[in-house]
Coordinates of C-alpha atoms and ligand atoms in Angstrom, one line a residue:
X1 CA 8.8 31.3 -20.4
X2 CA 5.0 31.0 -19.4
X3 CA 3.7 27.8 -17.3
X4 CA 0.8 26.9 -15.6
X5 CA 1.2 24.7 -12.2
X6 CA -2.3 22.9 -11.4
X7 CA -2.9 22.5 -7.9
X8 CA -1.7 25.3 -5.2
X9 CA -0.7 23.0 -1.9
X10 CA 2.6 22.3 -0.2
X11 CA 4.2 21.8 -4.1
X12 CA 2.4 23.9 -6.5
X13 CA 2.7 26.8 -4.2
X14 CA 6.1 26.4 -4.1
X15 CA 7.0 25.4 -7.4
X16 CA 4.9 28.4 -8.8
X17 CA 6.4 31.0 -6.2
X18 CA 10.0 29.3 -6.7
X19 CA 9.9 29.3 -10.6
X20 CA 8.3 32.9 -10.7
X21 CA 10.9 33.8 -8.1
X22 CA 13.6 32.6 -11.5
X23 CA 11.8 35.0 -13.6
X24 CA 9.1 32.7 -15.2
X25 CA 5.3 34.0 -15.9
X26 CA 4.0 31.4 -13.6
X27 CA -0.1 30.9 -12.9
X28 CA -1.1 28.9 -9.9
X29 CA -4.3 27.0 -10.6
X30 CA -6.6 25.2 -8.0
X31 CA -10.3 24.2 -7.5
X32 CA -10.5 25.1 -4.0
X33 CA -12.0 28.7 -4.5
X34 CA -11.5 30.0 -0.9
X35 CA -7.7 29.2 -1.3
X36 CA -7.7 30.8 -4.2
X37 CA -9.3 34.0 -3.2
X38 CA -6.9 34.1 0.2
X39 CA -4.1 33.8 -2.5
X40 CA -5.2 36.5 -4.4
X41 CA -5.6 38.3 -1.7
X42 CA -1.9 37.8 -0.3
X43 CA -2.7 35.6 2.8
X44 CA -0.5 31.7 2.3
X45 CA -2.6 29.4 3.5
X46 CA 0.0 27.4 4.5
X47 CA 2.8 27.7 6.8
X48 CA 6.3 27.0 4.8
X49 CA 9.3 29.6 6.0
X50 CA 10.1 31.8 3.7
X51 CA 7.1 31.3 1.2
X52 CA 5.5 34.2 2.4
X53 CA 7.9 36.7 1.4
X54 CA 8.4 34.9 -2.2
X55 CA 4.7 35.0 -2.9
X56 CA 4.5 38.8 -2.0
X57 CA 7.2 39.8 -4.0
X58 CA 6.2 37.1 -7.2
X59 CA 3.0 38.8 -7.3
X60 CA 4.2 42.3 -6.7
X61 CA 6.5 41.9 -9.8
X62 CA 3.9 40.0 -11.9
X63 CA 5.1 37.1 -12.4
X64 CA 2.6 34.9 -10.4
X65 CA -1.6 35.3 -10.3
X66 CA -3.7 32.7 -9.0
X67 CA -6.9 31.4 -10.7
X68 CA -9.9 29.0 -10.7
X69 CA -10.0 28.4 -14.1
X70 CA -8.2 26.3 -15.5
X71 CA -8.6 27.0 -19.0
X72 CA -7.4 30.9 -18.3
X73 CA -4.7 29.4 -17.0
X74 CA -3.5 26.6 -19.3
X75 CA -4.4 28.3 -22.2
X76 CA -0.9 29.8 -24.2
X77 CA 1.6 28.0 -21.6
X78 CA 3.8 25.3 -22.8
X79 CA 4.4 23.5 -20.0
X80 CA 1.7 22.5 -17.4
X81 CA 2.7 20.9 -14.1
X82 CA 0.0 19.1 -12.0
X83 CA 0.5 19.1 -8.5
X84 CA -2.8 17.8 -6.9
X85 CA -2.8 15.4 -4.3
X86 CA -2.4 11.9 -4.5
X87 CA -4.1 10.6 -0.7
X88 CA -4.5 7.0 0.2
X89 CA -7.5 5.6 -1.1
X90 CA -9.5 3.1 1.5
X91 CA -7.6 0.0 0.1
X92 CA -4.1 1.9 0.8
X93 CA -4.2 2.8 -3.5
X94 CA -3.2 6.3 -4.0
X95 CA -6.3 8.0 -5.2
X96 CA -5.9 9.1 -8.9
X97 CA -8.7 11.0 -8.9
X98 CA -7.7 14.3 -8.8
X99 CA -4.6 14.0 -11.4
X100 CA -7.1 12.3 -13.8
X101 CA -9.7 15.3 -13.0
X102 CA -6.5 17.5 -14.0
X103 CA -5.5 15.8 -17.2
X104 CA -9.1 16.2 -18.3
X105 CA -8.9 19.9 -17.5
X106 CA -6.0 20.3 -19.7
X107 CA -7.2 17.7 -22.3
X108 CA -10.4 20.3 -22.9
X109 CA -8.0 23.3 -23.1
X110 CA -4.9 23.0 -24.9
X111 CA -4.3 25.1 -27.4
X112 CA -0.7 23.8 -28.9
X113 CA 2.4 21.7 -27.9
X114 CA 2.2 21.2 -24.5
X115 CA 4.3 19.4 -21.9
X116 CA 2.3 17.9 -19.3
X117 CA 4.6 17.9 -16.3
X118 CA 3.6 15.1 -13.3
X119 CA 5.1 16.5 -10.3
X120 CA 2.5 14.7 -8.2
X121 CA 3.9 11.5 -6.5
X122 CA 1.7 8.5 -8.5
X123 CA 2.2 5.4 -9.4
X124 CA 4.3 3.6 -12.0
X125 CA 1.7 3.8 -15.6
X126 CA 0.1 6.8 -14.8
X127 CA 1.2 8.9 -17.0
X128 CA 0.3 6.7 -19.4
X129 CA -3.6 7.4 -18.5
X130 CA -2.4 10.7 -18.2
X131 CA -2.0 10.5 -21.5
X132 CA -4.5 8.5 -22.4
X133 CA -7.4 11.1 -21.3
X134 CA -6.0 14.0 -22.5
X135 CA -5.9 12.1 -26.1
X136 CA -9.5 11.4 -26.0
X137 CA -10.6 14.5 -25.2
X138 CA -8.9 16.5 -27.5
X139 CA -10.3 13.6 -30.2
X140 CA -14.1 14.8 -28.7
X141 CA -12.9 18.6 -29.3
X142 CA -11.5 17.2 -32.8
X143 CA -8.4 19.0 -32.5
X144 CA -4.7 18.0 -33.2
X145 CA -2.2 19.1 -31.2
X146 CA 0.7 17.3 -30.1
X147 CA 1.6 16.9 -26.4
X148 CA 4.2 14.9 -23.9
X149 CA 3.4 13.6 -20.6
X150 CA 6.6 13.8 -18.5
X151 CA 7.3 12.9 -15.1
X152 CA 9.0 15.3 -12.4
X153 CA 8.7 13.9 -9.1
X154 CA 9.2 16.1 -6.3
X155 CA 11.3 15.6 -3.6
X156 CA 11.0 19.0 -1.0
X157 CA 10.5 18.4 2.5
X158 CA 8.3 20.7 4.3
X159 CA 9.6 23.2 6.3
X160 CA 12.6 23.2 4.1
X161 CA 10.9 23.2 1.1
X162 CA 12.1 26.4 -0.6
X163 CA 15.8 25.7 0.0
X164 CA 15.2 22.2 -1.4
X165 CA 13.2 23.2 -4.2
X166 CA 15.9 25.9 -5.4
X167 CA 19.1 23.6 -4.4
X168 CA 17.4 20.3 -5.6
X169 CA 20.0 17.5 -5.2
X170 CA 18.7 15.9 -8.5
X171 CA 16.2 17.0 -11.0
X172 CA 14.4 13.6 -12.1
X173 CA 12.7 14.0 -15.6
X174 CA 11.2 11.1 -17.0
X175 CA 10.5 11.6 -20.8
X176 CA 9.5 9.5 -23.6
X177 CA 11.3 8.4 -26.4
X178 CA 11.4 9.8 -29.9
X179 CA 11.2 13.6 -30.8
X180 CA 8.6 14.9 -28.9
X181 CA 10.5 13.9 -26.2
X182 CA 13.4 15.6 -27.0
X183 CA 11.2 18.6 -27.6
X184 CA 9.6 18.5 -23.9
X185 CA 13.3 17.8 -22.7
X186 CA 14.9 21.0 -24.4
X187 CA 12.1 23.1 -22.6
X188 CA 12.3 21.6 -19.6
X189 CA 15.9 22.1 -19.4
X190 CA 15.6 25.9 -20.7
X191 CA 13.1 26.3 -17.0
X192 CA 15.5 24.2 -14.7
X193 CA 18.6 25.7 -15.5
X194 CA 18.8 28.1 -13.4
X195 CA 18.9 25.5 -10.7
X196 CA 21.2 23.0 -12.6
X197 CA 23.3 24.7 -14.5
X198 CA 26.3 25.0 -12.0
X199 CA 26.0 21.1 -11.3
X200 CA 24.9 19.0 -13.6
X201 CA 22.0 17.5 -11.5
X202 CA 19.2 16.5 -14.1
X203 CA 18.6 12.8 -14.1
X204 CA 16.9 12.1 -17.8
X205 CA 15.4 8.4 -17.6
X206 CA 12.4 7.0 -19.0
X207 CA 8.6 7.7 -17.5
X208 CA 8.2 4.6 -15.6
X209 CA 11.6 4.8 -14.3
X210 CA 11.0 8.3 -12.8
X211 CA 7.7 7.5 -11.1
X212 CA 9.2 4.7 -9.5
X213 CA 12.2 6.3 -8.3
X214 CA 10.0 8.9 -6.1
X215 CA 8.2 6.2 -4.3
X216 CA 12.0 4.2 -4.2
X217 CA 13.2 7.1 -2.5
X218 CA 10.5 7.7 0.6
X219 CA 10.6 3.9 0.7
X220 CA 14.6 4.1 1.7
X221 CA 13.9 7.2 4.4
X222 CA 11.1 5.5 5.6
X223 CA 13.2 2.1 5.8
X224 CA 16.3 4.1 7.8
X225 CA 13.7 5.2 10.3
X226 CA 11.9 2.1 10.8
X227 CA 15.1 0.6 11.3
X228 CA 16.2 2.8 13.8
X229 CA 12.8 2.6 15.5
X230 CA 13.1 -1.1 16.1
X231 CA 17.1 -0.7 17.4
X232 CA 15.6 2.0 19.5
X233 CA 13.1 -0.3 21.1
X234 CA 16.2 -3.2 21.7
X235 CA 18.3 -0.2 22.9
X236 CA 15.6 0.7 25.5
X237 CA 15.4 -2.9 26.7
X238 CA 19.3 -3.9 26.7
X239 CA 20.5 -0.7 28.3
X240 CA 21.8 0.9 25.0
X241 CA 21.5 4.5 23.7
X242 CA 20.4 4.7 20.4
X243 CA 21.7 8.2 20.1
X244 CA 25.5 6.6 20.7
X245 CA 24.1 4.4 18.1
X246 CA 23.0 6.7 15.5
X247 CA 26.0 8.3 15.4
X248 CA 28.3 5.2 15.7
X249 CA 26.8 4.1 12.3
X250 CA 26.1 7.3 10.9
X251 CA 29.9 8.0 11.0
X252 CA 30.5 5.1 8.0
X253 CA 30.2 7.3 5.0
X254 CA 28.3 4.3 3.3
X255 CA 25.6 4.6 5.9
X256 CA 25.7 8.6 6.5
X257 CA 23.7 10.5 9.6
X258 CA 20.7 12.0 7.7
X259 CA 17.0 10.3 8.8
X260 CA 18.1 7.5 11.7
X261 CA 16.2 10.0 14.2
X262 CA 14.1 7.3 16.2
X263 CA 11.2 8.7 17.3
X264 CA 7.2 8.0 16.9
X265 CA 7.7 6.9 13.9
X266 CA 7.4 8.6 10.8
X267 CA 4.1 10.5 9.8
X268 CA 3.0 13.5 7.3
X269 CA 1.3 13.9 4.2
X270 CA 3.8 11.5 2.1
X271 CA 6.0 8.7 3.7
X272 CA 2.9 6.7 5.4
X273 CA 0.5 7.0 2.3
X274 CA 3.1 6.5 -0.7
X275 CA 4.5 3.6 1.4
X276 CA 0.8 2.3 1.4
X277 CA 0.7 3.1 -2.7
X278 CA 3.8 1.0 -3.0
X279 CA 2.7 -1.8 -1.0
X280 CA -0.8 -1.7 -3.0
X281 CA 1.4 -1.6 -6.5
X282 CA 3.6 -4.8 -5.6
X283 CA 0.2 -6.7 -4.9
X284 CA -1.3 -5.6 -8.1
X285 CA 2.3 -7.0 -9.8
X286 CA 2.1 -10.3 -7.6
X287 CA 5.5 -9.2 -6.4
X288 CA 6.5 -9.5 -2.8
X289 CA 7.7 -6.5 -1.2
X290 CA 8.2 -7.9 2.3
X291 CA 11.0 -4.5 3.6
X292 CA 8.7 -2.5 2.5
X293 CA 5.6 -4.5 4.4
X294 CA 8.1 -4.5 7.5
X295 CA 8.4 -0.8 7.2
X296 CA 4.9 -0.3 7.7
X297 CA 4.1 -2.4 10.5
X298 CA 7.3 -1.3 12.1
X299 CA 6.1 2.0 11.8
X300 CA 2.3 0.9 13.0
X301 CA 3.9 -0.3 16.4
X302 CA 5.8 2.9 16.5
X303 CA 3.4 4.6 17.1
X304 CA 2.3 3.6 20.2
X305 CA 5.2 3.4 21.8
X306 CA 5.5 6.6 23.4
X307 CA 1.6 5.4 24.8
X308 CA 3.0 2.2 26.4
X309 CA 5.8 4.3 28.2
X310 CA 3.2 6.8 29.4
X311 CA 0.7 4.0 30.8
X312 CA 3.4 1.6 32.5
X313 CA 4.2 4.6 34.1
X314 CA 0.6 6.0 35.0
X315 CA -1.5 3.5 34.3
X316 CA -4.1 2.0 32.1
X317 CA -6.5 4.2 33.3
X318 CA -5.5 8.0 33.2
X319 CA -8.9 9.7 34.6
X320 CA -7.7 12.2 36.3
X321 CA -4.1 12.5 34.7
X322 CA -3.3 16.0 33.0
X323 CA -0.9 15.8 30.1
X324 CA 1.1 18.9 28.4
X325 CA 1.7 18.2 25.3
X326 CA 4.7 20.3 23.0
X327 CA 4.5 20.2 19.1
X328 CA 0.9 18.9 16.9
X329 CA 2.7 18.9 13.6
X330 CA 4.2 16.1 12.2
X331 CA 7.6 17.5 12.0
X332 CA 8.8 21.1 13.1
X333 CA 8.5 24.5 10.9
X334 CA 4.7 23.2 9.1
X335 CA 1.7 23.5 10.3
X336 CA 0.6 20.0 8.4
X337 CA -1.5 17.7 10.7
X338 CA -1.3 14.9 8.0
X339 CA -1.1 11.7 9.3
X340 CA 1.0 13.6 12.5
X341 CA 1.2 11.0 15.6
X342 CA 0.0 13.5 18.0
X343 CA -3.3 12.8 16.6
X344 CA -3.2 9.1 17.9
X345 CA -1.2 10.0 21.1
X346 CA -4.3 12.6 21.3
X347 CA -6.8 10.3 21.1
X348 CA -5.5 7.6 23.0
X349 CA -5.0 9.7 26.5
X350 CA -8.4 11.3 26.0
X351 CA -9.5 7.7 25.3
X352 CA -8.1 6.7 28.8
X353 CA -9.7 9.4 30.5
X354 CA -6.9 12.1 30.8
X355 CA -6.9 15.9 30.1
X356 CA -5.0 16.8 27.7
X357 CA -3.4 20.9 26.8
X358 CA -1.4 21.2 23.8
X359 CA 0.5 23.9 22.1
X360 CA 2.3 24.0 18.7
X361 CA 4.2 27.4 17.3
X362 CA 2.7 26.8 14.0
X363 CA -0.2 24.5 13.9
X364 CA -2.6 25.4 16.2
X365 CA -5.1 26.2 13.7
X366 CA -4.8 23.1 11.6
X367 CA -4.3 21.3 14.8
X368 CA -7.8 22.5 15.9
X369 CA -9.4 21.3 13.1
X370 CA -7.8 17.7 12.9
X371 CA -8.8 17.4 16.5
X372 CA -12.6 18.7 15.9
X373 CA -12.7 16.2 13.1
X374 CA -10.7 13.1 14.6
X375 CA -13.0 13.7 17.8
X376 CA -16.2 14.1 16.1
X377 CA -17.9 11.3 17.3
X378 CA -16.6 11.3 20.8
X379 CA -17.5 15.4 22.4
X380 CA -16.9 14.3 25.5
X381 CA -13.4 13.6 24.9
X382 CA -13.2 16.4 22.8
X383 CA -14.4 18.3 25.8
X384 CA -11.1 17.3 27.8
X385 CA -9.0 18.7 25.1
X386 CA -7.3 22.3 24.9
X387 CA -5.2 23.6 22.6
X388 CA -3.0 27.1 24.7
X389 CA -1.2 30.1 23.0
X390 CA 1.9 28.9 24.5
X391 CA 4.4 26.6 25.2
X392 CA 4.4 27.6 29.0
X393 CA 0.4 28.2 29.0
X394 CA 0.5 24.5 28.1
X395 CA 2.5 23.0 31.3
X396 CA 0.5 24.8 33.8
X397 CA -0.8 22.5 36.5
X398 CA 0.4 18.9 34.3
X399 CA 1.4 15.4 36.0
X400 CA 4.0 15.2 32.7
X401 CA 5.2 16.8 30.0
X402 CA 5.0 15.0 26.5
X403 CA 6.8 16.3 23.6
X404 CA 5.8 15.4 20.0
X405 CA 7.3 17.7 17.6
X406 CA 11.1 18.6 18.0
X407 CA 10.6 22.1 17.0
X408 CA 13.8 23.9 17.9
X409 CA 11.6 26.3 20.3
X410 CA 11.5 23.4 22.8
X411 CA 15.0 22.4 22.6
X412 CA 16.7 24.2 25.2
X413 CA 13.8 25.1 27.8
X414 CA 14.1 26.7 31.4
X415 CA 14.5 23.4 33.0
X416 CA 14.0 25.4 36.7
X417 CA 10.9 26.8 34.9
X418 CA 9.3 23.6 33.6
X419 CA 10.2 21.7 36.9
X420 CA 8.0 24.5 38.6
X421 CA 5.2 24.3 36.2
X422 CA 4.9 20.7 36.7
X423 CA 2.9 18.8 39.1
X424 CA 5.6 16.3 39.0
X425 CA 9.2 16.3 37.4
X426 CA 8.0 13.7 34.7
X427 CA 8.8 13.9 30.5
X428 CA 7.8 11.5 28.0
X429 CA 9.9 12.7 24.6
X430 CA 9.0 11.2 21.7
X431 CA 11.7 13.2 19.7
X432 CA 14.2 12.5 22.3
X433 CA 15.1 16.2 22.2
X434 CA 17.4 16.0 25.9
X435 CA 21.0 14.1 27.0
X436 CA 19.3 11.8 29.6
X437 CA 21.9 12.7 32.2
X438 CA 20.9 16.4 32.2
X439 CA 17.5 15.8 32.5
X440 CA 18.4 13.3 35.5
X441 CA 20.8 16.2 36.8
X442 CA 18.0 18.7 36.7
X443 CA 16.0 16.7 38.6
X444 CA 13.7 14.7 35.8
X445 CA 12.2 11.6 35.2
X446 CA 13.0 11.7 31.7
X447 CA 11.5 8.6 29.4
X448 CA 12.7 9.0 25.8
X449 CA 13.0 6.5 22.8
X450 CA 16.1 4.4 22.7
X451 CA 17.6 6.5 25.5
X452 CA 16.7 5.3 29.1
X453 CA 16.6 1.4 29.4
X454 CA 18.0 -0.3 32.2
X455 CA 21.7 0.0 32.1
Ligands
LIG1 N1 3.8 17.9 0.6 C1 5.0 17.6 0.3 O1 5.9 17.8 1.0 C2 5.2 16.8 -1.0 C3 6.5 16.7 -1.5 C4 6.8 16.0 -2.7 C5 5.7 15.5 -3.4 N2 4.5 15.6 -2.9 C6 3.4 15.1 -3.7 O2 2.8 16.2 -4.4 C7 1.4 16.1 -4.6 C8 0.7 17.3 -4.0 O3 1.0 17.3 -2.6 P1 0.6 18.6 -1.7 O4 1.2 18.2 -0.3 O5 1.1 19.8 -2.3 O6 -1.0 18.5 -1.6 P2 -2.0 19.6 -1.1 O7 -3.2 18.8 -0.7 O8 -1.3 20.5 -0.2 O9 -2.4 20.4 -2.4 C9 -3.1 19.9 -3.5 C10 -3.9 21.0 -4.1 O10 -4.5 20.5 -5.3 C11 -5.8 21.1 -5.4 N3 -6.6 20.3 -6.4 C12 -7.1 19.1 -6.3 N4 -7.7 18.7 -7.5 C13 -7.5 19.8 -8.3 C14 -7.9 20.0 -9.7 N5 -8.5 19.1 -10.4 N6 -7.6 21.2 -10.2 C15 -7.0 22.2 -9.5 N7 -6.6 22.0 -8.2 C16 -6.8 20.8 -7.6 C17 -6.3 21.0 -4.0 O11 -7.4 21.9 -3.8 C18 -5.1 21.4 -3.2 O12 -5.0 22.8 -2.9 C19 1.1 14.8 -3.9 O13 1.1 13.8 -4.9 C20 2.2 14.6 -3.0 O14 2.4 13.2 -2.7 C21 4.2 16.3 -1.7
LIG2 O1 15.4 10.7 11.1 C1 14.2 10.9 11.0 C2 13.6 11.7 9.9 C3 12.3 11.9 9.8 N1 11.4 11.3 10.7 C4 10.0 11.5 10.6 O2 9.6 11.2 9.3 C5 8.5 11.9 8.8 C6 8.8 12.6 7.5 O3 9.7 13.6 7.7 P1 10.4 14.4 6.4 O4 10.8 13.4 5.4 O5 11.4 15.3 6.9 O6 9.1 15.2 5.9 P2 8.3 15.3 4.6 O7 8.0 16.7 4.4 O8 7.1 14.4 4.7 O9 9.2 14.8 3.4 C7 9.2 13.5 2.8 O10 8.2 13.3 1.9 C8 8.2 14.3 0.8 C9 6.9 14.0 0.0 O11 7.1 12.9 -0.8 C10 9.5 14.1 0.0 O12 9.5 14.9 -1.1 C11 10.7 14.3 0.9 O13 11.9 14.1 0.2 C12 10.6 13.4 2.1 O14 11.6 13.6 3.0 C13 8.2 12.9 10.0 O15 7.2 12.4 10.8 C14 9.5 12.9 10.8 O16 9.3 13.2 12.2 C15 11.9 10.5 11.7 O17 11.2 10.0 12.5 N2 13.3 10.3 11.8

């Protein structure tokens, strides 16, 4: 089986080195050139565990090339996923721009049946345009050839995004009716079967049903943690621990552990801007969608929670405060600075007059650039801002400790080692990565989320 996956990020990267991985021909496309030619030349641009070594070996056995052009690349494959992003547009609207850019792509370049696979997270109808401008151009090329638009959503996480990919818990495929459809669902099923056939976990629904369901299901996580985040916040003022909490309610198989981590609230490349998109499609329907409004702001006020710990603590005013800072990403094993909260936590202690030295095991790269960019019109803050080669590097000389990302690296530190580093014995965890009474047995004044109210 040949297909062509538009779009070489976080999911046409992996979807092309996972499917190629099965045994399909696979071309990656993307209109980046520079990423392409890094591809080509064997370096990932991204960080994703394992992906590497999948790539290497793809390419080594032919079954995966990279390309620019789009019309090498579509041309003689039956099924063509798009994977370009989907980013918040200013009014909180996902920005179709770059699926519609797609379609046209593949509009001017089919060459025979085609499915049109949407694995891009968009809103209810657009496949429909989809559709819609892949018919007209192929009417200006005066050419006949019949075509499906289907929606895949994906559901991967980063950092796990191979294992998820290739142990999906459901395959959603949205197809139309009638016997095209049935023709885009026999192929379809012919490329996911290697990952479906042992458990039936294909979901067949209709188009608008399947684009929904994605943003259904980022809504729920995004709900659990927002949820948690508020209890968290009563927790800290009552005297409770949200960790007994989390696992008091997690326990009731109805309710189950998985995402009811309070925290900083949730950020990355997906559940802050396709909770925006949602929001924006409910007020183009007239329909209220008032959890889903609560999410956000709940998540908004999040945000600068961690903040308001640090300055009742320190002060307003933290000229002449040095701050540590462990973990940039969003979430442990990526480097993907998207929407991560240590970009506001960044900004607001350099904005109060702090100095600020972070480290991340992945994203110090990315993190440098998101810095240089969020920081742009402000040097001078930008001039109280280092990013260190490691973890330790990063504590030298610091009034506290802050730690942003829960990668597993920081999880069991030298606590004699990071007392001694420290100016003072002071940690403000945002990921809430310590049993308060250790940290109070080793000596630490340990503020976390939910964790250390008033008893
Ligand atoms: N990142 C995730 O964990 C994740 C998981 C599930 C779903 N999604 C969804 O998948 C989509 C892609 O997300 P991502 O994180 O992979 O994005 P990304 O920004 O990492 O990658 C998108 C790629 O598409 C390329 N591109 C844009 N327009 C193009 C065009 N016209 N032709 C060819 N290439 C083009 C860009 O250069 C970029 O490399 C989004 O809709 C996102 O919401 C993302
Ligand atoms: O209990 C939890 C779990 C997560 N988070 C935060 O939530 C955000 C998102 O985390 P996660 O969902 O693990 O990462 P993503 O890679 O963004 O994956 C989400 O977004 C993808 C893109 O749509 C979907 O495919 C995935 O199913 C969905 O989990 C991060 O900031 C996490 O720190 C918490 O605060 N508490």
């Amino acid at each position: 089986m040949k297909i062509a996956v538009i779009g070489s990020g976080y999911v046409g990267l992996v979807t092309g080195a996972c499917f190629a991985d099965l045994g399909v021909d696979v071309v990656c496309v993307d209109s980046n050139t520079d990423k392409v030619q890094r591809l080509q030349r064997g370096e990932i641009p991204i960080y994703e565990p394992g992906l590497n070594t999948m790539v290497e070996q793809a390419v080594a056995n032919e079954r995966l090339q990279f390309t620019t052009d789009i019309a090498q690349a579509v041309a003689g494959r039956s099924i063509v996923f798009i994977a370009v992003g989907t980013p918040s547009s200013e009014d909180g609207s996902a920005d179709l721009g770059h699926v519609l850019q797609a379609a046209q792509a593949i509009g001017q370049t089919i060459d025979g049946f085609t499915v049109v696979v949407d694995k891009s997270t968009v809103p209810v109808g657009t496949a429909d345009r989809v559709h819609a401008v892949i018919a007209r151009q192929l009417q200006e090329r005066g050419v006949q050839h019949a075509f499906v638009v289907a929606s895949n959503p994906e559901f991967l996480k980063e950092g796990a995004a191979i294992d998820d990919f290739m142990r999906p818990d459901r395959v959603v495929l949205g197809l139309p009716p009638g016997e095209l459809g049935l023709k885009a669902r026999a192929l379809l099923d012919d490329l996911y079967a290697p990952l479906t056939r042992n458990h039936q976990r294909t979901l067949y629904m209709d188009v608008r049903s399947a684009e929904l369901t994605k943003y259904a299901a980022n809504a729920m996580l995004a709900t659990r943690i927002s949820f948690m985040n508020e209890l968290a916040n009563l927790a800290d003022v009552v005297g409770a621990d949200i960790e007994s909490v989390r696992q008091g309610i997690g326990s009731d198989r109805r309710i189950g552990y998985d995402f009811l981590y309070a925290g900083l609230g949730y950020g990355g490349s997906c559940l802050p801007k396709d909770i925006r998109a949602l929001r924006d499609t409910g007020r183009q329907y007239g329909v209220r969608l008032g959890v889903i409004d609560a999410v956000e702001e709940a998540n908004a006020h999040q945000k600068k929670v961690l903040l308001q710990k640090i300055t009742t603590r320190l002060g307003e005013d933290l000229t002449g405060c040095h701050f540590a800072l462990w973990g940039l990403a969003f979430k442990p094993n990526t480097d993907d600075m998207r929407d991560a909260p240590s970009r506001y936590v960044v900004r607001e202690l350099l904005r109060r007059g702090a100095t600020v030295c972070g480290y991340d095991p992945a994203a110090m790269a990315e993190a440098h650039h998101a810095f240089v960019h969020d920081l742009a019109d402000q040097p001078d803050w930008l001039a109280r801002l280092r990013l260190t080669e490691s973890a330790d590097a990063a504590l030298a000389g610091a009034d506290a400790l802050v730690i942003l990302t829960e990668w597993k690296a920081f999880r069991t530190p030298h606590f004699g080692k990071l007392r001694a580093a420290l100016r003072q014995p002071l940690v403000f965890d945002g990921r809430n990565l310590y049993p308060p009474h250790r940290m109070q047995a080793e000596g630490f004044e340990y503020h976390a989320i939910g964790r250390c109210g008033p008893a």
